[in-house]
PDB file of C-alpha atoms in Angstrom:
ATOM      1  CA  UNK A   1      -2.360 -11.377  19.457  1.00 97.00           C
ATOM      2  CA  UNK A   2      -1.686 -10.003  15.991  1.00 98.00           C
ATOM      3  CA  UNK A   3      -1.460  -6.156  15.618  1.00 98.00           C
ATOM      4  CA  UNK A   4      -2.459  -4.590  12.321  1.00 98.00           C
ATOM      5  CA  UNK A   5      -1.220  -1.097  11.959  1.00 98.00           C
ATOM      6  CA  UNK A   6      -2.866   1.209   9.344  1.00 95.00           C
ATOM      7  CA  UNK A   7      -5.944  -0.889  10.056  1.00 95.00           C
ATOM      8  CA  UNK A   8      -8.451   1.359   8.238  1.00 93.00           C
ATOM      9  CA  UNK A   9      -6.204   1.618   5.114  1.00 93.00           C
ATOM     10  CA  UNK A  10      -6.803  -0.262   1.822  1.00 94.00           C
ATOM     11  CA  UNK A  11      -4.605  -3.246   2.829  1.00 97.00           C
ATOM     12  CA  UNK A  12      -5.164  -2.956   6.656  1.00 96.00           C
ATOM     13  CA  UNK A  13      -8.966  -3.177   6.487  1.00 95.00           C
ATOM     14  CA  UNK A  14      -8.863  -6.177   4.229  1.00 96.00           C
ATOM     15  CA  UNK A  15      -6.265  -7.880   6.491  1.00 98.00           C
ATOM     16  CA  UNK A  16      -8.230  -7.284   9.655  1.00 97.00           C
ATOM     17  CA  UNK A  17     -11.285  -8.769   8.053  1.00 96.00           C
ATOM     18  CA  UNK A  18      -9.363 -11.843   6.897  1.00 97.00           C
ATOM     19  CA  UNK A  19      -7.585 -12.473  10.201  1.00 98.00           C
ATOM     20  CA  UNK A  20     -10.824 -12.115  12.244  1.00 97.00           C
ATOM     21  CA  UNK A  21     -12.577 -14.564   9.907  1.00 96.00           C
ATOM     22  CA  UNK A  22      -9.715 -17.036  10.434  1.00 96.00           C
ATOM     23  CA  UNK A  23     -10.281 -16.979  14.243  1.00 96.00           C
ATOM     24  CA  UNK A  24      -7.217 -14.919  15.120  1.00 97.00           C
ATOM     25  CA  UNK A  25      -7.063 -12.407  17.932  1.00 96.00           C
ATOM     26  CA  UNK A  26      -6.552  -9.144  16.166  1.00 97.00           C
ATOM     27  CA  UNK A  27      -5.737  -5.650  17.524  1.00 97.00           C
ATOM     28  CA  UNK A  28      -6.483  -2.865  14.943  1.00 97.00           C
ATOM     29  CA  UNK A  29      -4.314   0.267  15.373  1.00 97.00           C
ATOM     30  CA  UNK A  30      -5.716   3.589  14.162  1.00 95.00           C
ATOM     31  CA  UNK A  31      -5.454   7.207  15.143  1.00 93.00           C
ATOM     32  CA  UNK A  32      -9.195   7.417  15.459  1.00 92.00           C
ATOM     33  CA  UNK A  33     -10.349   4.195  17.135  1.00 89.00           C
ATOM     34  CA  UNK A  34     -13.678   5.559  17.998  1.00 87.00           C
ATOM     35  CA  UNK A  35     -14.560   6.229  14.297  1.00 86.00           C
ATOM     36  CA  UNK A  36     -13.071   3.024  12.906  1.00 86.00           C
ATOM     37  CA  UNK A  37     -15.480   0.636  11.082  1.00 87.00           C
ATOM     38  CA  UNK A  38     -13.942  -2.765  11.933  1.00 90.00           C
ATOM     39  CA  UNK A  39     -15.338  -6.339  11.716  1.00 88.00           C
ATOM     40  CA  UNK A  40     -16.898  -7.693  14.865  1.00 88.00           C
ATOM     41  CA  UNK A  41     -14.068  -9.395  16.817  1.00 91.00           C
ATOM     42  CA  UNK A  42     -11.367  -6.860  15.985  1.00 95.00           C
ATOM     43  CA  UNK A  43     -10.094  -4.776  18.999  1.00 94.00           C
ATOM     44  CA  UNK A  44      -9.484  -1.115  18.026  1.00 95.00           C
ATOM     45  CA  UNK A  45      -6.662   0.532  19.761  1.00 96.00           C
ATOM     46  CA  UNK A  46      -5.230   4.053  19.532  1.00 96.00           C
ATOM     47  CA  UNK A  47      -1.845   4.487  18.059  1.00 96.00           C
ATOM     48  CA  UNK A  48       0.125   7.053  15.957  1.00 96.00           C
ATOM     49  CA  UNK A  49       3.528   6.443  14.615  1.00 96.00           C
ATOM     50  CA  UNK A  50       3.960  10.201  14.742  1.00 95.00           C
ATOM     51  CA  UNK A  51       3.652  10.006  18.483  1.00 94.00           C
ATOM     52  CA  UNK A  52       5.980   7.122  19.474  1.00 95.00           C
ATOM     53  CA  UNK A  53       4.830   7.321  23.247  1.00 94.00           C
ATOM     54  CA  UNK A  54       1.332   6.080  22.083  1.00 94.00           C
ATOM     55  CA  UNK A  55       2.752   2.796  20.623  1.00 97.00           C
ATOM     56  CA  UNK A  56       3.661   0.903  23.842  1.00 96.00           C
ATOM     57  CA  UNK A  57      -0.080   0.099  24.641  1.00 95.00           C
ATOM     58  CA  UNK A  58      -0.748  -0.999  21.076  1.00 97.00           C
ATOM     59  CA  UNK A  59       2.215  -3.449  20.912  1.00 98.00           C
ATOM     60  CA  UNK A  60       1.752  -4.854  24.355  1.00 97.00           C
ATOM     61  CA  UNK A  61       1.460  -8.734  24.415  1.00 97.00           C
ATOM     62  CA  UNK A  62       1.594  -8.824  20.542  1.00 98.00           C
ATOM     63  CA  UNK A  63       3.315 -11.857  18.957  1.00 98.00           C
ATOM     64  CA  UNK A  64       3.025 -10.704  15.315  1.00 98.00           C
ATOM     65  CA  UNK A  65       2.529  -7.383  13.722  1.00 98.00           C
ATOM     66  CA  UNK A  66       1.737  -5.918  10.241  1.00 98.00           C
ATOM     67  CA  UNK A  67       3.644  -2.699   9.794  1.00 98.00           C
ATOM     68  CA  UNK A  68       2.893   0.079   7.397  1.00 97.00           C
ATOM     69  CA  UNK A  69       3.359   3.859   7.204  1.00 96.00           C
ATOM     70  CA  UNK A  70       1.850   6.637   5.067  1.00 93.00           C
ATOM     71  CA  UNK A  71       4.495   9.150   6.047  1.00 96.00           C
ATOM     72  CA  UNK A  72       5.528  10.914   2.755  1.00 94.00           C
ATOM     73  CA  UNK A  73       9.144  10.344   1.630  1.00 95.00           C
ATOM     74  CA  UNK A  74      11.194  13.371   2.508  1.00 94.00           C
ATOM     75  CA  UNK A  75       8.746  14.574   5.246  1.00 94.00           C
ATOM     76  CA  UNK A  76      11.535  14.128   7.741  1.00 95.00           C
ATOM     77  CA  UNK A  77      15.305  13.322   7.422  1.00 94.00           C
ATOM     78  CA  UNK A  78      14.531   9.740   7.914  1.00 96.00           C
ATOM     79  CA  UNK A  79      11.392   7.445   7.873  1.00 97.00           C
ATOM     80  CA  UNK A  80      10.714   8.238  11.514  1.00 98.00           C
ATOM     81  CA  UNK A  81       7.129   6.589  11.544  1.00 98.00           C
ATOM     82  CA  UNK A  82       8.667   3.280  10.328  1.00 98.00           C
ATOM     83  CA  UNK A  83      11.534   3.585  12.736  1.00 98.00           C
ATOM     84  CA  UNK A  84       9.114   4.240  15.614  1.00 98.00           C
ATOM     85  CA  UNK A  85       6.965   1.316  14.626  1.00 98.00           C
ATOM     86  CA  UNK A  86       9.971  -1.068  14.393  1.00 98.00           C
ATOM     87  CA  UNK A  87      11.441   0.175  17.743  1.00 98.00           C
ATOM     88  CA  UNK A  88       8.060  -0.281  19.506  1.00 98.00           C
ATOM     89  CA  UNK A  89       7.916  -3.969  18.183  1.00 98.00           C
ATOM     90  CA  UNK A  90      11.410  -4.643  19.305  1.00 98.00           C
ATOM     91  CA  UNK A  91      10.838  -3.242  22.825  1.00 97.00           C
ATOM     92  CA  UNK A  92       7.585  -5.325  23.188  1.00 98.00           C
ATOM     93  CA  UNK A  93       9.400  -8.428  22.048  1.00 98.00           C
ATOM     94  CA  UNK A  94       7.242  -9.067  18.953  1.00 98.00           C
ATOM     95  CA  UNK A  95       8.552 -12.150  17.389  1.00 97.00           C
ATOM     96  CA  UNK A  96       7.196 -11.765  13.820  1.00 98.00           C
ATOM     97  CA  UNK A  97       6.836  -8.635  11.620  1.00 98.00           C
ATOM     98  CA  UNK A  98       5.493  -8.245   8.074  1.00 98.00           C
ATOM     99  CA  UNK A  99       6.326  -4.952   6.539  1.00 98.00           C
ATOM    100  CA  UNK A 100       4.377  -3.250   3.784  1.00 98.00           C
ATOM    101  CA  UNK A 101       7.083  -1.627   1.628  1.00 97.00           C
ATOM    102  CA  UNK A 102       7.192  -0.519  -2.063  1.00 95.00           C
ATOM    103  CA  UNK A 103       8.347  -2.141  -5.367  1.00 92.00           C
ATOM    104  CA  UNK A 104      12.117  -2.483  -5.420  1.00 85.00           C
ATOM    105  CA  UNK A 105      12.227  -1.480  -1.760  1.00 86.00           C
ATOM    106  CA  UNK A 106      15.679   0.178  -0.985  1.00 79.00           C
ATOM    107  CA  UNK A 107      17.385  -0.695  -4.252  1.00 81.00           C
ATOM    108  CA  UNK A 108      19.054   2.306  -5.796  1.00 84.00           C
ATOM    109  CA  UNK A 109      20.565   5.554  -4.390  1.00 86.00           C
ATOM    110  CA  UNK A 110      17.943   8.227  -4.871  1.00 92.00           C
ATOM    111  CA  UNK A 111      16.024   9.797  -1.925  1.00 94.00           C
ATOM    112  CA  UNK A 112      13.101   7.263  -2.339  1.00 94.00           C
ATOM    113  CA  UNK A 113      15.464   4.230  -2.278  1.00 94.00           C
ATOM    114  CA  UNK A 114      17.386   5.512   0.832  1.00 95.00           C
ATOM    115  CA  UNK A 115      14.088   6.156   2.630  1.00 96.00           C
ATOM    116  CA  UNK A 116      12.702   2.616   2.067  1.00 96.00           C
ATOM    117  CA  UNK A 117      16.152   0.945   2.595  1.00 96.00           C
ATOM    118  CA  UNK A 118      16.221   2.538   6.116  1.00 97.00           C
ATOM    119  CA  UNK A 119      12.563   1.439   6.811  1.00 97.00           C
ATOM    120  CA  UNK A 120      13.154  -2.169   5.709  1.00 97.00           C
ATOM    121  CA  UNK A 121      16.437  -2.400   7.675  1.00 97.00           C
ATOM    122  CA  UNK A 122      14.787  -1.271  10.883  1.00 98.00           C
ATOM    123  CA  UNK A 123      12.122  -4.048  10.493  1.00 98.00           C
ATOM    124  CA  UNK A 124      14.775  -6.761   9.792  1.00 97.00           C
ATOM    125  CA  UNK A 125      16.669  -5.675  12.844  1.00 97.00           C
ATOM    126  CA  UNK A 126      13.608  -5.590  15.133  1.00 98.00           C
ATOM    127  CA  UNK A 127      12.391  -9.118  15.135  1.00 97.00           C
ATOM    128  CA  UNK A 128      13.781 -12.674  14.609  1.00 97.00           C
ATOM    129  CA  UNK A 129      11.083 -13.479  11.966  1.00 98.00           C
ATOM    130  CA  UNK A 130      10.199 -10.927   9.336  1.00 98.00           C
ATOM    131  CA  UNK A 131       8.716 -10.768   5.810  1.00 98.00           C
ATOM    132  CA  UNK A 132       8.874  -7.740   3.448  1.00 98.00           C
ATOM    133  CA  UNK A 133       6.125  -7.168   0.964  1.00 98.00           C
ATOM    134  CA  UNK A 134       6.967  -4.942  -2.058  1.00 97.00           C
ATOM    135  CA  UNK A 135       3.937  -4.171  -4.154  1.00 97.00           C
ATOM    136  CA  UNK A 136       3.778  -1.708  -7.053  1.00 93.00           C
ATOM    137  CA  UNK A 137       0.736   0.393  -7.749  1.00 94.00           C
ATOM    138  CA  UNK A 138      -2.540  -0.524  -5.924  1.00 97.00           C
ATOM    139  CA  UNK A 139      -5.696  -1.009  -7.860  1.00 98.00           C
ATOM    140  CA  UNK A 140      -7.483   0.894  -5.126  1.00 97.00           C
ATOM    141  CA  UNK A 141      -5.631   4.105  -6.260  1.00 96.00           C
ATOM    142  CA  UNK A 142      -8.489   4.334  -8.690  1.00 97.00           C
ATOM    143  CA  UNK A 143     -10.820   5.424  -5.803  1.00 96.00           C
ATOM    144  CA  UNK A 144      -9.141   8.810  -6.146  1.00 95.00           C
ATOM    145  CA  UNK A 145     -11.239   9.180  -9.265  1.00 97.00           C
ATOM    146  CA  UNK A 146     -14.522   8.838  -7.435  1.00 96.00           C
ATOM    147  CA  UNK A 147     -15.123  12.467  -6.695  1.00 95.00           C
ATOM    148  CA  UNK A 148     -14.537  13.522 -10.361  1.00 95.00           C
ATOM    149  CA  UNK A 149     -16.961  10.714 -11.489  1.00 95.00           C
ATOM    150  CA  UNK A 150     -19.589  11.992  -9.334  1.00 93.00           C
ATOM    151  CA  UNK A 151     -19.580  15.293 -11.415  1.00 92.00           C
ATOM    152  CA  UNK A 152     -19.171  13.745 -14.898  1.00 94.00           C
ATOM    153  CA  UNK A 153     -17.449  11.202 -17.090  1.00 96.00           C
ATOM    154  CA  UNK A 154     -14.113  12.941 -17.471  1.00 97.00           C
ATOM    155  CA  UNK A 155     -11.238  12.280 -15.069  1.00 97.00           C
ATOM    156  CA  UNK A 156      -7.938  14.314 -14.914  1.00 97.00           C
ATOM    157  CA  UNK A 157      -5.062  11.700 -14.534  1.00 96.00           C
ATOM    158  CA  UNK A 158      -1.366  12.413 -14.409  1.00 95.00           C
ATOM    159  CA  UNK A 159       0.960   9.900 -16.105  1.00 95.00           C
ATOM    160  CA  UNK A 160      -2.182   8.426 -17.700  1.00 95.00           C
ATOM    161  CA  UNK A 161      -0.290   6.512 -20.378  1.00 95.00           C
ATOM    162  CA  UNK A 162       2.334   4.968 -17.925  1.00 95.00           C
ATOM    163  CA  UNK A 163       1.695   1.242 -17.484  1.00 96.00           C
ATOM    164  CA  UNK A 164       1.851  -0.664 -14.266  1.00 96.00           C
ATOM    165  CA  UNK A 165       0.857  -4.108 -13.082  1.00 97.00           C
ATOM    166  CA  UNK A 166      -1.273  -2.940 -10.201  1.00 97.00           C
ATOM    167  CA  UNK A 167      -2.306  -5.342  -7.456  1.00 98.00           C
ATOM    168  CA  UNK A 168      -5.549  -5.718  -5.473  1.00 98.00           C
ATOM    169  CA  UNK A 169      -5.103  -4.733  -1.836  1.00 98.00           C
ATOM    170  CA  UNK A 170      -7.162  -7.875  -0.967  1.00 98.00           C
ATOM    171  CA  UNK A 171      -4.528 -10.094  -2.490  1.00 98.00           C
ATOM    172  CA  UNK A 172      -1.789  -8.166  -0.511  1.00 98.00           C
ATOM    173  CA  UNK A 173      -3.853  -8.686   2.646  1.00 98.00           C
ATOM    174  CA  UNK A 174      -4.103 -12.561   1.897  1.00 98.00           C
ATOM    175  CA  UNK A 175      -0.315 -12.683   1.464  1.00 98.00           C
ATOM    176  CA  UNK A 176       0.255 -10.656   4.693  1.00 98.00           C
ATOM    177  CA  UNK A 177      -2.087 -13.042   6.543  1.00 98.00           C
ATOM    178  CA  UNK A 178      -0.112 -15.972   5.386  1.00 98.00           C
ATOM    179  CA  UNK A 179       3.216 -14.459   6.496  1.00 98.00           C
ATOM    180  CA  UNK A 180       1.715 -13.436   9.848  1.00 98.00           C
ATOM    181  CA  UNK A 181       0.275 -16.833  10.685  1.00 97.00           C
ATOM    182  CA  UNK A 182       2.763 -19.400   9.275  1.00 95.00           C
ATOM    183  CA  UNK A 183       6.489 -19.963   9.103  1.00 93.00           C
ATOM    184  CA  UNK A 184       6.521 -20.546   5.279  1.00 95.00           C
ATOM    185  CA  UNK A 185       7.434 -16.854   4.477  1.00 98.00           C
ATOM    186  CA  UNK A 186       9.957 -16.121   7.183  1.00 97.00           C
ATOM    187  CA  UNK A 187      12.920 -14.125   5.934  1.00 97.00           C
ATOM    188  CA  UNK A 188      11.326 -13.616   2.463  1.00 98.00           C
ATOM    189  CA  UNK A 189      11.244 -10.415   0.397  1.00 97.00           C
ATOM    190  CA  UNK A 190       8.436 -10.475  -2.159  1.00 97.00           C
ATOM    191  CA  UNK A 191       8.172  -8.239  -5.108  1.00 97.00           C
ATOM    192  CA  UNK A 192       4.450  -8.281  -5.854  1.00 97.00           C
ATOM    193  CA  UNK A 193       2.215  -7.298  -8.876  1.00 97.00           C
ATOM    194  CA  UNK A 194      -1.049  -8.089 -10.360  1.00 97.00           C
ATOM    195  CA  UNK A 195      -1.776 -10.356 -13.413  1.00 98.00           C
ATOM    196  CA  UNK A 196      -1.788  -7.694 -16.132  1.00 97.00           C
ATOM    197  CA  UNK A 197       0.032  -4.439 -17.163  1.00 97.00           C
ATOM    198  CA  UNK A 198      -2.288  -1.549 -17.774  1.00 97.00           C
ATOM    199  CA  UNK A 199      -2.164   2.139 -18.058  1.00 97.00           C
ATOM    200  CA  UNK A 200      -4.440   4.317 -15.935  1.00 97.00           C
ATOM    201  CA  UNK A 201      -6.304   5.177 -19.193  1.00 97.00           C
ATOM    202  CA  UNK A 202      -6.908   1.405 -19.743  1.00 98.00           C
ATOM    203  CA  UNK A 203      -7.972   0.985 -16.072  1.00 98.00           C
ATOM    204  CA  UNK A 204     -10.442   3.849 -16.432  1.00 97.00           C
ATOM    205  CA  UNK A 205     -11.871   2.203 -19.617  1.00 97.00           C
ATOM    206  CA  UNK A 206     -12.362  -1.030 -17.782  1.00 97.00           C
ATOM    207  CA  UNK A 207     -13.984   0.792 -14.822  1.00 97.00           C
ATOM    208  CA  UNK A 208     -16.367   2.407 -17.297  1.00 97.00           C
ATOM    209  CA  UNK A 209     -17.329  -0.858 -18.775  1.00 96.00           C
ATOM    210  CA  UNK A 210     -18.231  -2.233 -15.301  1.00 94.00           C
ATOM    211  CA  UNK A 211     -20.096   0.985 -14.429  1.00 95.00           C
ATOM    212  CA  UNK A 212     -21.843   0.997 -17.881  1.00 95.00           C
ATOM    213  CA  UNK A 213     -20.394   4.538 -18.573  1.00 95.00           C
ATOM    214  CA  UNK A 214     -18.216   5.935 -21.330  1.00 96.00           C
ATOM    215  CA  UNK A 215     -15.485   7.422 -19.224  1.00 97.00           C
ATOM    216  CA  UNK A 216     -12.718   9.657 -20.681  1.00 97.00           C
ATOM    217  CA  UNK A 217      -9.204  10.799 -19.599  1.00 97.00           C
ATOM    218  CA  UNK A 218      -8.216  14.321 -19.359  1.00 95.00           C
ATOM    219  CA  UNK A 219      -4.360  13.925 -19.281  1.00 93.00           C
ATOM    220  CA  UNK A 220      -2.450  16.035 -16.761  1.00 95.00           C
ATOM    221  CA  UNK A 221       0.851  17.298 -18.292  1.00 95.00           C
ATOM    222  CA  UNK A 222       4.033  16.095 -16.431  1.00 94.00           C
ATOM    223  CA  UNK A 223       4.917  19.797 -15.480  1.00 95.00           C
ATOM    224  CA  UNK A 224       1.406  20.147 -13.912  1.00 96.00           C
ATOM    225  CA  UNK A 225       1.968  16.932 -11.996  1.00 95.00           C
ATOM    226  CA  UNK A 226       5.401  18.169 -10.840  1.00 95.00           C
ATOM    227  CA  UNK A 227       3.794  21.423  -9.561  1.00 95.00           C
ATOM    228  CA  UNK A 228       1.132  19.469  -7.674  1.00 94.00           C
ATOM    229  CA  UNK A 229       3.897  17.556  -5.826  1.00 94.00           C
ATOM    230  CA  UNK A 230       5.687  20.725  -5.065  1.00 95.00           C
ATOM    231  CA  UNK A 231       2.511  22.323  -3.650  1.00 93.00           C
ATOM    232  CA  UNK A 232       1.893  19.206  -1.594  1.00 89.00           C
ATOM    233  CA  UNK A 233       5.295  19.916   0.114  1.00 90.00           C
ATOM    234  CA  UNK A 234       7.532  17.104  -1.392  1.00 92.00           C
ATOM    235  CA  UNK A 235      11.139  18.320  -1.323  1.00 94.00           C
ATOM    236  CA  UNK A 236      12.611  19.015  -4.817  1.00 95.00           C
ATOM    237  CA  UNK A 237      15.018  16.043  -4.758  1.00 95.00           C
ATOM    238  CA  UNK A 238      12.056  13.833  -4.031  1.00 95.00           C
ATOM    239  CA  UNK A 239       9.967  15.274  -6.774  1.00 95.00           C
ATOM    240  CA  UNK A 240      12.895  14.778  -9.141  1.00 95.00           C
ATOM    241  CA  UNK A 241      13.178  11.063  -8.073  1.00 93.00           C
ATOM    242  CA  UNK A 242       9.415  10.470  -8.435  1.00 93.00           C
ATOM    243  CA  UNK A 243       9.397  12.092 -11.970  1.00 93.00           C
ATOM    244  CA  UNK A 244      12.367  10.085 -13.039  1.00 91.00           C
ATOM    245  CA  UNK A 245      11.063   6.786 -11.719  1.00 89.00           C
ATOM    246  CA  UNK A 246       7.524   7.448 -13.219  1.00 90.00           C
ATOM    247  CA  UNK A 247       8.653   8.621 -16.726  1.00 88.00           C
ATOM    248  CA  UNK A 248      11.956   6.714 -17.183  1.00 85.00           C
ATOM    249  CA  UNK A 249      11.644   3.387 -15.326  1.00 80.00           C
ATOM    250  CA  UNK A 250       9.225   0.712 -16.645  1.00 79.00           C
ATOM    251  CA  UNK A 251      10.056  -1.942 -13.955  1.00 77.00           C
ATOM    252  CA  UNK A 252       6.580  -1.263 -12.361  1.00 88.00           C
ATOM    253  CA  UNK A 253       4.966  -2.465 -15.629  1.00 92.00           C
ATOM    254  CA  UNK A 254       6.321  -6.023 -15.306  1.00 93.00           C
ATOM    255  CA  UNK A 255       3.961  -8.743 -14.468  1.00 96.00           C
ATOM    256  CA  UNK A 256       5.821 -10.670 -11.628  1.00 96.00           C
ATOM    257  CA  UNK A 257       5.087 -14.311 -10.854  1.00 97.00           C
ATOM    258  CA  UNK A 258       5.539 -14.016  -7.044  1.00 97.00           C
ATOM    259  CA  UNK A 259       1.953 -13.131  -5.951  1.00 98.00           C
ATOM    260  CA  UNK A 260       0.461 -16.145  -7.894  1.00 98.00           C
ATOM    261  CA  UNK A 261       3.025 -18.452  -6.335  1.00 97.00           C
ATOM    262  CA  UNK A 262       2.399 -17.394  -2.774  1.00 98.00           C
ATOM    263  CA  UNK A 263      -1.396 -17.179  -3.273  1.00 98.00           C
ATOM    264  CA  UNK A 264      -1.646 -20.530  -5.188  1.00 97.00           C
ATOM    265  CA  UNK A 265      -3.913 -18.890  -7.750  1.00 97.00           C
ATOM    266  CA  UNK A 266      -3.679 -15.930 -10.176  1.00 97.00           C
ATOM    267  CA  UNK A 267      -4.024 -12.501  -8.505  1.00 98.00           C
ATOM    268  CA  UNK A 268      -7.315 -10.680  -9.257  1.00 98.00           C
ATOM    269  CA  UNK A 269      -7.639  -8.538 -12.340  1.00 98.00           C
ATOM    270  CA  UNK A 270      -8.534  -4.827 -12.394  1.00 98.00           C
ATOM    271  CA  UNK A 271     -11.926  -5.565 -13.726  1.00 97.00           C
ATOM    272  CA  UNK A 272     -12.593  -8.055 -10.867  1.00 97.00           C
ATOM    273  CA  UNK A 273     -11.378  -5.393  -8.392  1.00 97.00           C
ATOM    274  CA  UNK A 274     -13.726  -2.856  -9.980  1.00 97.00           C
ATOM    275  CA  UNK A 275     -16.754  -5.115  -9.956  1.00 96.00           C
ATOM    276  CA  UNK A 276     -16.134  -5.725  -6.201  1.00 95.00           C
ATOM    277  CA  UNK A 277     -15.901  -1.964  -5.401  1.00 94.00           C
ATOM    278  CA  UNK A 278     -18.701  -0.483  -7.582  1.00 92.00           C
ATOM    279  CA  UNK A 279     -20.241   1.349  -4.626  1.00 90.00           C
ATOM    280  CA  UNK A 280     -17.242   3.488  -4.220  1.00 90.00           C
ATOM    281  CA  UNK A 281     -18.035   5.100  -7.593  1.00 91.00           C
ATOM    282  CA  UNK A 282     -21.802   5.617  -7.264  1.00 81.00           C
TER     283      UNK A 282
END
């Protein structure tokens, strides 16, 4: 049995679909199993990393698991959701874990690095076989524009001119499926990107071409972006780290070769992702 946590998220839903199509027995963990839209053959199960007692049933008789968490950095003194997932896997005797982390993982000393270092270390310690996936920006982040596009052709975007080599969640799911079902990726840490470095402004332009619309960016000043994060509840030191990483660090803009090597083909482009998800913007 393979357990997919975050089964209704952008990566999780693609991974469940791919694993079911391959004939694998899949348990899809979600906080709302009765509402989950899952492929036929996937078995929904309730589980909430914020409620560790709920995880025992989800991990029972599981041999491999995909672990991810959306707990915001700084929401607790440590990544408690990641730690709870890793502990549940360890107690259940799960042999193989694949962890969805972030680009650069725990490298560095700021609050973001310390958070992800603790999360990754918990996974490495919890199972004899593990793989860490470290993607940068997701192409599916563009779905956040859908509400604004329903009202017009202008989209307010913070950091609109900061480039990143964003990756299609479907490509991440394909890599995760390989790591969950073969021994070829055991003990590997993969820094992952898409095939081209684009700014959000360029991505919006490509989306407009696919939609046949002349879309425009309304830039959000950095100070407004900072204020939005503070209103959301991020601690000041985390906001400082996010701003510094976003404005001063260009590593996310690098096109990395790893995804192409693991997939055996070029990763999908943003235009290809947009063409496959048009309904989200109509």
